[in-house]
Structure formats: C-alpha cells, structure tokens
Short mmCIF file of C-alpha atoms and ligand atoms in Angstrom, two decimals:
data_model
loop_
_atom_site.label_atom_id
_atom_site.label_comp_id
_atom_site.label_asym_id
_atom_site.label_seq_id
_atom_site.Cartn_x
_atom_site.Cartn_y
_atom_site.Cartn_z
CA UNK A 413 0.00 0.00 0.00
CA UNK A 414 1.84 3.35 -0.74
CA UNK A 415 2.66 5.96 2.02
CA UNK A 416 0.43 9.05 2.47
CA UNK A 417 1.65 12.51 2.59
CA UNK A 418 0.05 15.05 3.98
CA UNK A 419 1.27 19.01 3.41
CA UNK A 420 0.60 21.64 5.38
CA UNK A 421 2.03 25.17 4.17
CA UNK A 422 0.87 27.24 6.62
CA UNK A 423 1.52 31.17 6.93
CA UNK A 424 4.05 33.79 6.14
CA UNK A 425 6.97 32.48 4.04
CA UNK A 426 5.34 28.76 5.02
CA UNK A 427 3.92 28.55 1.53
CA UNK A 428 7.33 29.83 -0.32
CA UNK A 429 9.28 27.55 1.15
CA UNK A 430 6.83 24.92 1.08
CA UNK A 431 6.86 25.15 -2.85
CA UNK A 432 10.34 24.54 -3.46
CA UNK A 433 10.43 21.18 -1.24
CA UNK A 434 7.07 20.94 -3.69
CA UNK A 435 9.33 20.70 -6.68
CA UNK A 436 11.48 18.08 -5.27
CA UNK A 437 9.06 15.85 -4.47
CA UNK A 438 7.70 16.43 -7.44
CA UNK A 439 11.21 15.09 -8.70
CA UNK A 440 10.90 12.04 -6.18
CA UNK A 441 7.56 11.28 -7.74
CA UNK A 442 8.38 11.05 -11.43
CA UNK A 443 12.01 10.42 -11.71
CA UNK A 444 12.47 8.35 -8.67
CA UNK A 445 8.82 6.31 -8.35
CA UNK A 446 8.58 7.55 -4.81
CA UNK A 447 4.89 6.29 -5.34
CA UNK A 448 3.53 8.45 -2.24
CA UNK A 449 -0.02 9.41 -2.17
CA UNK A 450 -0.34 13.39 -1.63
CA UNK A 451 -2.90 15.76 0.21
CA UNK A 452 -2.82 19.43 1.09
CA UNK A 453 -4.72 20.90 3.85
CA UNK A 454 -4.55 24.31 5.99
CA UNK A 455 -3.30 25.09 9.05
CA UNK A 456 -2.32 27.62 11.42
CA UNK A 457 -3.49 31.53 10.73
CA UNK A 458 -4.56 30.50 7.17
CA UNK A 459 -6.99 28.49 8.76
CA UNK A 460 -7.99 30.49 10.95
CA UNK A 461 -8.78 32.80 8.35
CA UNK A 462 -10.64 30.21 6.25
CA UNK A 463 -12.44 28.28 8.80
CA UNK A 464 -12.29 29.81 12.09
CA UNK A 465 -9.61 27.35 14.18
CA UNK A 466 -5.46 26.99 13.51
CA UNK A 467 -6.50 23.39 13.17
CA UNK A 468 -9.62 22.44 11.34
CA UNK A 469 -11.10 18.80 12.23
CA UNK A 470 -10.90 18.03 8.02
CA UNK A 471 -7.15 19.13 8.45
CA UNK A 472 -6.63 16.43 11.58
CA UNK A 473 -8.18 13.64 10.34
CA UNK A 474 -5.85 13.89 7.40
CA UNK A 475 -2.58 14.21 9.38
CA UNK A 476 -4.08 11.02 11.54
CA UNK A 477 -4.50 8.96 8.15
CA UNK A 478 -0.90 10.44 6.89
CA UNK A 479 2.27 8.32 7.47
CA UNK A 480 3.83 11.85 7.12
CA UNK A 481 3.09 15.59 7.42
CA UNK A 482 5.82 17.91 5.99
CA UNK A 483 4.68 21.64 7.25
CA UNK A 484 6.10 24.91 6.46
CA UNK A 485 5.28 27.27 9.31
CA UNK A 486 2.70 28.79 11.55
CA UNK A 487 2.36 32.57 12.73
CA UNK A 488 2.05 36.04 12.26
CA UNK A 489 1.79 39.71 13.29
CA UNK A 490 -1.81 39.67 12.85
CA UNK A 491 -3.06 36.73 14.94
CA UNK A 492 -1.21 37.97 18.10
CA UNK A 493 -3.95 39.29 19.82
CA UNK A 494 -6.69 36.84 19.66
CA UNK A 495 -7.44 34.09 22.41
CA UNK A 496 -4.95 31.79 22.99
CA UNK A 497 -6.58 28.66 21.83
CA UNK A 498 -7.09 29.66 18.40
CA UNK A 499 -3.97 31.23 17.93
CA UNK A 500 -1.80 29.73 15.08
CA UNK A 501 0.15 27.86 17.15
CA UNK A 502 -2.03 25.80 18.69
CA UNK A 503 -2.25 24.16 15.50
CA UNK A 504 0.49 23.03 15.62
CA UNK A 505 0.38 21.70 19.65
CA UNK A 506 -2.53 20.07 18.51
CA UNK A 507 -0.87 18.29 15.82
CA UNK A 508 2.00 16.88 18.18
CA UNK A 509 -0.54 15.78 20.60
CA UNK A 510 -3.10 14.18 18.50
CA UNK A 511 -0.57 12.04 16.63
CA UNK A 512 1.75 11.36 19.61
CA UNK A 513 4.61 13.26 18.30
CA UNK A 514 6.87 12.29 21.40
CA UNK A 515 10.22 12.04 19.90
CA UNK A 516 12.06 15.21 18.40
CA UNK A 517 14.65 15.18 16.69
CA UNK A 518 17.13 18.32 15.73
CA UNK A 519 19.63 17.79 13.63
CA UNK A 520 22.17 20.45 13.69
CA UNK A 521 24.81 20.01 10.62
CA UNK A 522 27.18 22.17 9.57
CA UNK A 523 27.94 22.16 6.03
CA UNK A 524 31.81 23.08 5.70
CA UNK A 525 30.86 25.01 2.77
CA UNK A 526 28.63 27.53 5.55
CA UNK A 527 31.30 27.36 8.21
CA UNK A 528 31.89 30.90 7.94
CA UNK A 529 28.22 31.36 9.11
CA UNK A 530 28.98 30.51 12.56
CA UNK A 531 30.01 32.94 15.37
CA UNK A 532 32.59 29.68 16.56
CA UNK A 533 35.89 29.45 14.82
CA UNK A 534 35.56 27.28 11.99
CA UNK A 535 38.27 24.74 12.93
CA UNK A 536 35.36 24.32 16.02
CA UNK A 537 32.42 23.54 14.25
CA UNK A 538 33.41 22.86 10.50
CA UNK A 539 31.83 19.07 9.56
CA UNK A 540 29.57 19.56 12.74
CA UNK A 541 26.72 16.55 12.77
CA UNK A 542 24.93 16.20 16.14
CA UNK A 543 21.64 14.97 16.63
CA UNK A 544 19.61 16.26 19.52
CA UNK A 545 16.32 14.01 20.81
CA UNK A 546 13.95 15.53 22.41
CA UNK A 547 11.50 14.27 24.33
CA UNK A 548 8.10 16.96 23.10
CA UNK A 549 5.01 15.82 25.01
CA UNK A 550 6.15 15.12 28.72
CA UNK A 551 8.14 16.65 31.53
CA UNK A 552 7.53 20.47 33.25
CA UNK A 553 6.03 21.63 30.16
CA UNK A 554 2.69 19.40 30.98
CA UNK A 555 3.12 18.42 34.54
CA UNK A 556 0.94 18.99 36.52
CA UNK A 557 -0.12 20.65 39.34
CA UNK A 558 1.00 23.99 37.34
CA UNK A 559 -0.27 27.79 38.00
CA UNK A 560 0.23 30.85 39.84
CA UNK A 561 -1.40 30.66 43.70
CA UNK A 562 -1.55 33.62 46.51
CA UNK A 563 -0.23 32.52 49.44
CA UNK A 564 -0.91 33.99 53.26
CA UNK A 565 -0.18 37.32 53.06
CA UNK A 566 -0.82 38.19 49.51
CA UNK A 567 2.31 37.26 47.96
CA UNK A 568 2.09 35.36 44.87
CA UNK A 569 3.90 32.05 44.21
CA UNK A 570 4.19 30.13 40.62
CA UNK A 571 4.50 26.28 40.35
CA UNK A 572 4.95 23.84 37.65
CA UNK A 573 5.74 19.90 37.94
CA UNK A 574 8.53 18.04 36.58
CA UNK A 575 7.34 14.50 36.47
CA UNK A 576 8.36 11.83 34.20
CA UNK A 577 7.32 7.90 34.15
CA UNK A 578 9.55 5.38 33.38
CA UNK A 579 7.45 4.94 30.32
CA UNK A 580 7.63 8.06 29.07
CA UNK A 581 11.51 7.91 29.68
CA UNK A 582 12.18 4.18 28.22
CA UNK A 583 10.34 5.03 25.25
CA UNK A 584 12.46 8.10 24.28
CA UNK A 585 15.60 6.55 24.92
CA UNK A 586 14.43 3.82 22.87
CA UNK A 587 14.08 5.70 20.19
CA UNK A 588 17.23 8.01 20.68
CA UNK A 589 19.01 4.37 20.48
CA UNK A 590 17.38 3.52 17.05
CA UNK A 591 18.84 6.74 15.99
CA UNK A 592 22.25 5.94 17.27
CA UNK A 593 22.41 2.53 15.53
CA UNK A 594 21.69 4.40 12.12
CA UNK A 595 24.99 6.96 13.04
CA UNK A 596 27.95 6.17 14.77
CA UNK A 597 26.08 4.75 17.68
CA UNK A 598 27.53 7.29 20.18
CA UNK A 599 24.51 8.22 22.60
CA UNK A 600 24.88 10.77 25.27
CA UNK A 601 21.35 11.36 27.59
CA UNK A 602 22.06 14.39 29.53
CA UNK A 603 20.29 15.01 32.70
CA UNK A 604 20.79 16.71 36.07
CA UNK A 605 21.04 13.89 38.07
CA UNK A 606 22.75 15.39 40.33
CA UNK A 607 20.35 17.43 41.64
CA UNK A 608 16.57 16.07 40.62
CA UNK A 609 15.18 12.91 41.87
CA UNK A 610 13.93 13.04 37.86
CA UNK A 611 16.80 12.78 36.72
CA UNK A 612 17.71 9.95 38.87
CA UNK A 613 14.54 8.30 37.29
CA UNK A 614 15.88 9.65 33.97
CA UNK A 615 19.83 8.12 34.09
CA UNK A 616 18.72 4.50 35.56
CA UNK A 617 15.92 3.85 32.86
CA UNK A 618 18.20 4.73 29.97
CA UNK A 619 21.19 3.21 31.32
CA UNK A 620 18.37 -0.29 31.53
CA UNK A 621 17.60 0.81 28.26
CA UNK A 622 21.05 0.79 26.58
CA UNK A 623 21.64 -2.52 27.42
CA UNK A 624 19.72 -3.61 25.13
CA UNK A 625 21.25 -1.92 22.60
CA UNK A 626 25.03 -3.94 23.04
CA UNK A 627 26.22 -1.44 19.86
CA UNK A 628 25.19 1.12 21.62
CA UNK A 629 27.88 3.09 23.56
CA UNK A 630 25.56 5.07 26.27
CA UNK A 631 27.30 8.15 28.27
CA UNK A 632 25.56 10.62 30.77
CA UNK A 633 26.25 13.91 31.26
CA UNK A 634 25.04 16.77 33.59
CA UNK A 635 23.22 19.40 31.46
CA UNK A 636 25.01 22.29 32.61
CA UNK A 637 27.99 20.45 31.64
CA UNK A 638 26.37 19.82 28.24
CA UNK A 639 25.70 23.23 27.42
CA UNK A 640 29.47 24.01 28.33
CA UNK A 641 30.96 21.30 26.19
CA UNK A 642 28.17 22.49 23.35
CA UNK A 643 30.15 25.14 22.92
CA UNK A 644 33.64 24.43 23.62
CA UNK A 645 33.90 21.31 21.78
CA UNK A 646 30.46 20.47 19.64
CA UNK A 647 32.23 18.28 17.60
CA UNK A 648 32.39 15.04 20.77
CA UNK A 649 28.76 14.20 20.51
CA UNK A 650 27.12 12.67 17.80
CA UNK A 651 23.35 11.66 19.49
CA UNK A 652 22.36 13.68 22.30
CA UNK A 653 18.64 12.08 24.25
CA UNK A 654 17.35 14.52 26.64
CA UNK A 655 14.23 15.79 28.26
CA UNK A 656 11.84 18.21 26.79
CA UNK A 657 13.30 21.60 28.66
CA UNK A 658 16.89 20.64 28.37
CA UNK A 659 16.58 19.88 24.70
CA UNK A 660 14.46 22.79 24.31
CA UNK A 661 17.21 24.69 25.30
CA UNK A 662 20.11 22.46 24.37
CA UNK A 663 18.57 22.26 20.41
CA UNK A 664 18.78 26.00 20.25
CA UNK A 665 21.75 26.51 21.23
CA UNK A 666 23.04 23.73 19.06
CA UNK A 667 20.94 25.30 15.94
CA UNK A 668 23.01 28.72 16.29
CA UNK A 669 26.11 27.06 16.29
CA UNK A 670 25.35 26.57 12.82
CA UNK A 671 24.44 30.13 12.42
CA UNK A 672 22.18 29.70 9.40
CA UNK A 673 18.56 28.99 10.73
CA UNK A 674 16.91 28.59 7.27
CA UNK A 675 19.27 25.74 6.81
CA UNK A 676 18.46 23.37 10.01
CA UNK A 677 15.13 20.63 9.52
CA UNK A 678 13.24 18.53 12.16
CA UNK A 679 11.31 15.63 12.63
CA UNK A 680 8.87 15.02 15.13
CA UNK A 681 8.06 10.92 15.45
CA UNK A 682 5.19 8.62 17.08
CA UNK A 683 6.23 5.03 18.31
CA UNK A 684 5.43 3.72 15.15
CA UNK A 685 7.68 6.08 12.69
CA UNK A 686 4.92 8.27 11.68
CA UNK A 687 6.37 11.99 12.13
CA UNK A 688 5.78 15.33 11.49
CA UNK A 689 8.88 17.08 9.27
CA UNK A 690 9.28 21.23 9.86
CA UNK A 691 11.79 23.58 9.32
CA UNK A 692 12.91 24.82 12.81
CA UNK A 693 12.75 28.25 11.73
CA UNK A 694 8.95 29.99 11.98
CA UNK A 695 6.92 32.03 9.27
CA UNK A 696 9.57 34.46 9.22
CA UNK A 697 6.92 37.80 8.19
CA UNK A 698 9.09 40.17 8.13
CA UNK A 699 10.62 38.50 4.91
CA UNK A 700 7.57 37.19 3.39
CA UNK A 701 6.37 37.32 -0.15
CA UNK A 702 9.76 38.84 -0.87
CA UNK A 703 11.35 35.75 -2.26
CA UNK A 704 14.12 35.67 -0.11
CA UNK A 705 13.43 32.85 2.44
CA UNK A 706 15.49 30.18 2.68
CA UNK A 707 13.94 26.71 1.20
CA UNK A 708 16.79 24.58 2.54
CA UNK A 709 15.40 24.05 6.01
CA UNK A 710 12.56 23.09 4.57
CA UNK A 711 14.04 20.43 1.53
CA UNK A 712 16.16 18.70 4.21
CA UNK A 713 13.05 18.74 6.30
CA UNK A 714 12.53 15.86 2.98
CA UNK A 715 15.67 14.74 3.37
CA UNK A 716 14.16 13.39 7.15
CA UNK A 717 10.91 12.16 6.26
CA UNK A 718 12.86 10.16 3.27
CA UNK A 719 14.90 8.52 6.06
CA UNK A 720 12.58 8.27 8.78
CA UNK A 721 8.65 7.82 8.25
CA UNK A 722 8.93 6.61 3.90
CA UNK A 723 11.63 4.38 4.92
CA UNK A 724 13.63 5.62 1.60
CA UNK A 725 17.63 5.46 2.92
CA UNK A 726 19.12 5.87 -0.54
CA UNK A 727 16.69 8.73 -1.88
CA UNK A 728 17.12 10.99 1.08
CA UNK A 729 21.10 10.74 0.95
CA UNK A 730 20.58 11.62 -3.37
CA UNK A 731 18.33 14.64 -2.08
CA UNK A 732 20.94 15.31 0.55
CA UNK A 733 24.06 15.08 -1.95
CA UNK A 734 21.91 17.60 -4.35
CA UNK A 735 21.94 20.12 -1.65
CA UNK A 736 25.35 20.13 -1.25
CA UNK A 737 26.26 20.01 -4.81
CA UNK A 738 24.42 23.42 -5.09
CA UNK A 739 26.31 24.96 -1.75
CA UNK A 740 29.36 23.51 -3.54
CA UNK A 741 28.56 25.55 -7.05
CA UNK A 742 27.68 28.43 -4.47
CA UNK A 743 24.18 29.54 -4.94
CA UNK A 744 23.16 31.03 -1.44
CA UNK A 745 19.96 32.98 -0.53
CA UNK A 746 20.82 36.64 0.78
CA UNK A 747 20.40 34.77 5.08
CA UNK A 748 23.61 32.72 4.08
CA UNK A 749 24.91 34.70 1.39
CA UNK A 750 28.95 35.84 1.87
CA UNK A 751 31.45 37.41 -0.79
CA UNK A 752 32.17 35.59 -3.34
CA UNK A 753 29.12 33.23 -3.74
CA UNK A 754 26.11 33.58 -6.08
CA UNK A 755 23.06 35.43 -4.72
CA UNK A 756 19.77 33.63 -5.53
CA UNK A 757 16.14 34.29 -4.85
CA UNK A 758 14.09 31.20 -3.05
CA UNK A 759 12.56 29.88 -5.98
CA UNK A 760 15.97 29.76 -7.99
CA UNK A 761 17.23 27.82 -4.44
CA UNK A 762 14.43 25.15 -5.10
CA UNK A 763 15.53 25.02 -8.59
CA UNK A 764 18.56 24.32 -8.38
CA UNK A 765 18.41 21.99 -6.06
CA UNK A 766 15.56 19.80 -7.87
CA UNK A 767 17.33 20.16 -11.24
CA UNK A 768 20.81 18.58 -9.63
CA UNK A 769 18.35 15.52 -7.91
CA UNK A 770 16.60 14.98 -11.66
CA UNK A 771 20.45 14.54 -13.03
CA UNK A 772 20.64 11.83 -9.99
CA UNK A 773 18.11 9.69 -11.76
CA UNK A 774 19.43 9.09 -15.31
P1 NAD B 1661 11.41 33.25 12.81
O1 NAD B 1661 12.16 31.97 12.87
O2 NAD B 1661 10.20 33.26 11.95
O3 NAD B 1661 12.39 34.42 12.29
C1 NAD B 1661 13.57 34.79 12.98
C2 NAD B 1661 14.52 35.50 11.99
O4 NAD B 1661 15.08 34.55 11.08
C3 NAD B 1661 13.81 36.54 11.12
O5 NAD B 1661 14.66 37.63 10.91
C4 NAD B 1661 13.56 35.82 9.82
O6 NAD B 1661 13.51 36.67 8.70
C5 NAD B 1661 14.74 34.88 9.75
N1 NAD B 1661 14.40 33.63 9.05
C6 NAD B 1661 13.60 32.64 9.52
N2 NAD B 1661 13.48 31.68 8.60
C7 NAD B 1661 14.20 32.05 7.54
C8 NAD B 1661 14.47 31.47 6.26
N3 NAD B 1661 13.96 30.29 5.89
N4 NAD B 1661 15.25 32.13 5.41
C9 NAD B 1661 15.80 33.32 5.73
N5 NAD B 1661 15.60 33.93 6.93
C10 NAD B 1661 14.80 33.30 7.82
O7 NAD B 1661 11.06 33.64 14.30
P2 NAD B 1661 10.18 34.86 14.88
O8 NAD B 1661 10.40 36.07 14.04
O9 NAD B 1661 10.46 34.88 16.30
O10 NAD B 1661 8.67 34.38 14.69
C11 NAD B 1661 7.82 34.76 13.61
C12 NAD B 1661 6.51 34.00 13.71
O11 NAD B 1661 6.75 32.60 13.56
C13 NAD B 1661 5.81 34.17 15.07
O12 NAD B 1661 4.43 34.27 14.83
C14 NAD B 1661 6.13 32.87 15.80
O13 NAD B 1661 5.14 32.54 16.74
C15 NAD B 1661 6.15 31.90 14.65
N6 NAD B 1661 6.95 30.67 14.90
C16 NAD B 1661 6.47 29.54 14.32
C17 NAD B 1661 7.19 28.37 14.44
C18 NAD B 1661 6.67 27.15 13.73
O14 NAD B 1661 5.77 27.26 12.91
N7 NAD B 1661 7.22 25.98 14.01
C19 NAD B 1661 8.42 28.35 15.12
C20 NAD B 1661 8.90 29.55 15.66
C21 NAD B 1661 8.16 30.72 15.54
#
C-alpha cells in the first residue's frame, strides 16, 4: 500500500518555502517512483482565516491517516492578539498531541561550505553533525499541578511539575538508540542527576535501556555540563537524548552554532515512525512574499521524512548530496549569502536543487 503525505504550508513564508520542497518531491515522484499518495490541507493563521480554528477537524483527520506531514510554518503579526486557543500555534500543539509526536529530533549540521556562518571558529564547528532528541510531550512543560497561587499574606507564588514515568523515559531513549544505531552509535542522555530525583529516574531507565542496545555506547552527562561542552567542543557528541526543557534549550543553542537557521530541519516521530517534518525556523513575516526565504530548512526537512517515516535510505542521501552540490557551485539565498558566492532568490534555491536531484536519476 503506498505511504500518504500530507502538506501543510501554513503562513508567512510557510507557503514559499513549502513550494520549493514541492518541486522536489515532485522530482521524487516522477524520476524516482517515490509512489507516495499526496494531500494538502490548511493550518495555522490560514486556517484560521478560512475556517475559524489553527486546526480544522478536516485538516486532523488527514494528518491522523498520513504516514507523514511535511509543514512549512505557523504565525504572524496579525493573529497575536486573539485568544490563545485559536492562535496559530495551537495548530500546531494540537498536531503533536493528537498524533503522539513524542520524539524530536534536531539535527544540527554544519555544512563546511557555511562554516563561515557561525560565530565559533571554523576549525570548532566545521563538519559539525549532532543529533539532539527531544523528548516533546512530557516533563515540566505538561506536569501537573502547574499555575500561579496567593499565598498567606498576599504574595504570589508560581509552580509547575517536573514529572516523568519510566514509560515516558524508556520510550524516548528507545528511540534516541534507534537513531544511534543508524549513526555512529555514540549516545549521550544528559540530565541533572545530580540534583533532581527526575533525573535519577531519567539516568537508571536509559542506562536499563542501553543494554539492550550492546552497539550502543551510552554516556551521561550533567546538562550544565552539556551546554558548556556544546560550545567548547560540539564536535564530541554525535546523538544527544534529553528531556523536553533541556533539549528545548540544548537544540537551540546547538541550531546557532550553525548560524544559518533557514538551513536546520526537524522531525517530530510517534512510536510507530509516523512523524511530522518542519523547518525549525517559523513564518519568518518580516521576509515574506519577498522571495528571499530560505527553502533549505525546509528540503532537508525531505531529506528526514525520506529517512525516517517513507523508509527511503538511498533517496534521502541523493536529495541530501543535491543540496550540497548546489552549496558547492555556491548559490546562497541573501540569510547565508557571503562574498564571493552567487546570490539567488528562493525559488531559484528550489531550482537548483531539484534540477541537480533529476540529473541523480538518469
Ligand atoms: P522566525 O524563525 O520566523 O524568524 C527569525 C529571523 O530569522 C527573522 O529575521 C527571519 O527573517 C529569519 N528567518 C527565519 N526563517 C528564515 C528562512 N527560511 N530564510 C531566511 N531567513 C529566515 O522567528 P520569529 O520572528 O520569532 O517568529 C515569527 C513567527 O513565527 C511568530 O508568529 C512565531 O510565533 C512563529 N513561529 C512559528 C514556528 C513554527 O511554525 N514551528 C516556530 C517559531 C516561531
């Protein structure tokens, strides 16, 4: 039975971007027999706009029939002030928590041809390939108790829970491990262990959990540590599994070590490989219809789903070579452009890049 897409442009330069990775599937499609049924739906402000909610029911019971939803971006200006449950984004909450999205992962990969584009020295991050997991529907970001509470005397005292079961834990690391096989099978879960009774939880589960794994080669570290070593000496990890506020914070600062945000993807999996593939970036508006956005985020955002939800190893490394092929000749959009390389608008980015696939096939 062949896979079903589902795509989701979204708002500001969600629908630019979205149309270049169009182009290469297009590519997949014909030249490659990709073979993968295809729906578009709406999302986000659009949505809103059209239908009244940032996630329409028509538009979820696609993404629950899809074995993939590739989405441009939510967001804007212009839906800032209404309530909070139909703003834009809580399309995209929705989305993760409808179709158990529980496992993120954020590449960050420097391509030596950008490593001017980083604020490290490039001798630091040049070649850089790490893959952060994040764990997206659990820990203080849904625990609960949670809220703001008066106490005696009318001072005011905010509480959230950090809670985890060893369920919720297993499964991530798990999945971190699957990961890890498919690299170089270097796994690091960082915790505070240290400190939170969580974490204590959190080091003995995936330490159970690595076992078995025998290729596996598990190491811990303290996440203050982490974020030190992040950016003293990026290149020692490979897969990083952590929980969802330490790789909220962790993935970021990984992202910028790249410098280029219009050039990092992400995938957001169930247990079952079904995921959700999204530039990291947002709708960018203050760029928008001015065909200057970046489609690479979005292309490798592909790349991902090729790898990890259409089980299609060798296409996503011939969409991966064409990117570099074009950074190689270099075409850059104006966020990554530097002396000396060739200016091009988004659409010429998307292109390029599905011309140089098409001369993979013959
Ligand atoms: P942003 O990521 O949209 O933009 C930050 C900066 O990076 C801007 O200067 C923008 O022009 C630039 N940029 C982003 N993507 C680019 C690309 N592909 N090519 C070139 N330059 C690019 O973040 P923001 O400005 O904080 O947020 C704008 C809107 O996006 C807000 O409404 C926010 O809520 C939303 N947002 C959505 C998502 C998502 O859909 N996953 C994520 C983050 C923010």
């Amino acid at each position: 039975m062949s896979k079903k897409l589902l795509i989701l442009p979204g708002d500001g330069i969600g629908p630019e971007i979205v149309a270049e990775a169009v182009k290469v599937i297009s590519v997949l499609q014909i030249d490659f027999g990709l073979g993968v049924e295809i729906e578009q739906a709406m999302v986000g402000g659009k949505a809103y706009d059209a239908q009244g909610h940032p996630l329409p029911e028509t538009t979820l019971q696609l993404a629950r029939q899809s074995d993939a939803v590739l989405l441009g971006a939510v967001g804007g200006p212009q839906y800032e002030s209404l309530p909070r449950e139909l703003r834009p984004e809580r399309g995209l909450l929705g989305l993760r928590s409808e179709m158990g999205l529980f496992s993120n992962l954020r590449p960050a990969i420097l391509y030596p041809q950008l490593a001017d584009s980083s604020t490290l020295k490039p001798e630091i991050v040049s070649g850089l390939d790490i893959m952060i997991v994040r764990e997206l529907t659990g820990g203080i970001y849904f625990g609960r108790p949670r809220g703001i509470r008066e106490l005696e005397g009318g001072e005011r005292e905010g509480f959230n829970t950090l809670v985890y079961r060893e369920s919720e834990i297993e499964r991530i690391v798990r999945s971190a491990c699957d990961i890890a096989m498919k690299r170089s099978a270097r796994l690091c879960s960082v915790d505070k262990a240290n400190v939170l009774e969580v974490s204590e939880l959190w080091r003995e589960v995936a330490s159970r959990v690595a076992k078995d794994y025998p290729g596996v080669e598990m190491s811990h570290m303290y996440v203050d540590n982490a974020a030190m070593q992040l950016v003293r000496a990026p290149k020692q990890f490979d897969v990083v599994v952590t929980s969802n506020m330490f790789g909220d914070i962790l993935s970021d600062a990984a992202a910028m070590l790249t410098g280029s945000i219009g050039m990092l993807p992400s995938a957001s999996l169930d247990a079952g490989g079904k995921g959700m593939y999204e530039p990291i970036h947002g709708s960018a508006p203050d760029i928008a219809d001015k065909g200057i956005a970046n489609p690479l985020a979005t292309i490798l955002s592909v790349v991902m789903m090729l790898r990890y939800s259409l089980q299609r190893p060798e296409l996503a490394q011939r969409l991966e070579q064409s990117v570099e092929y074009v950074l190689d000749e270099g075409l850059r959009t104006p966020d990554i452009h530097t002396k000396g390389t060739e200016r091009v608008s988004t659409s010429q980015m998307g292109d390029a890049v599905a011309m140089r696939l098409q001369s993979l096939a013959n």
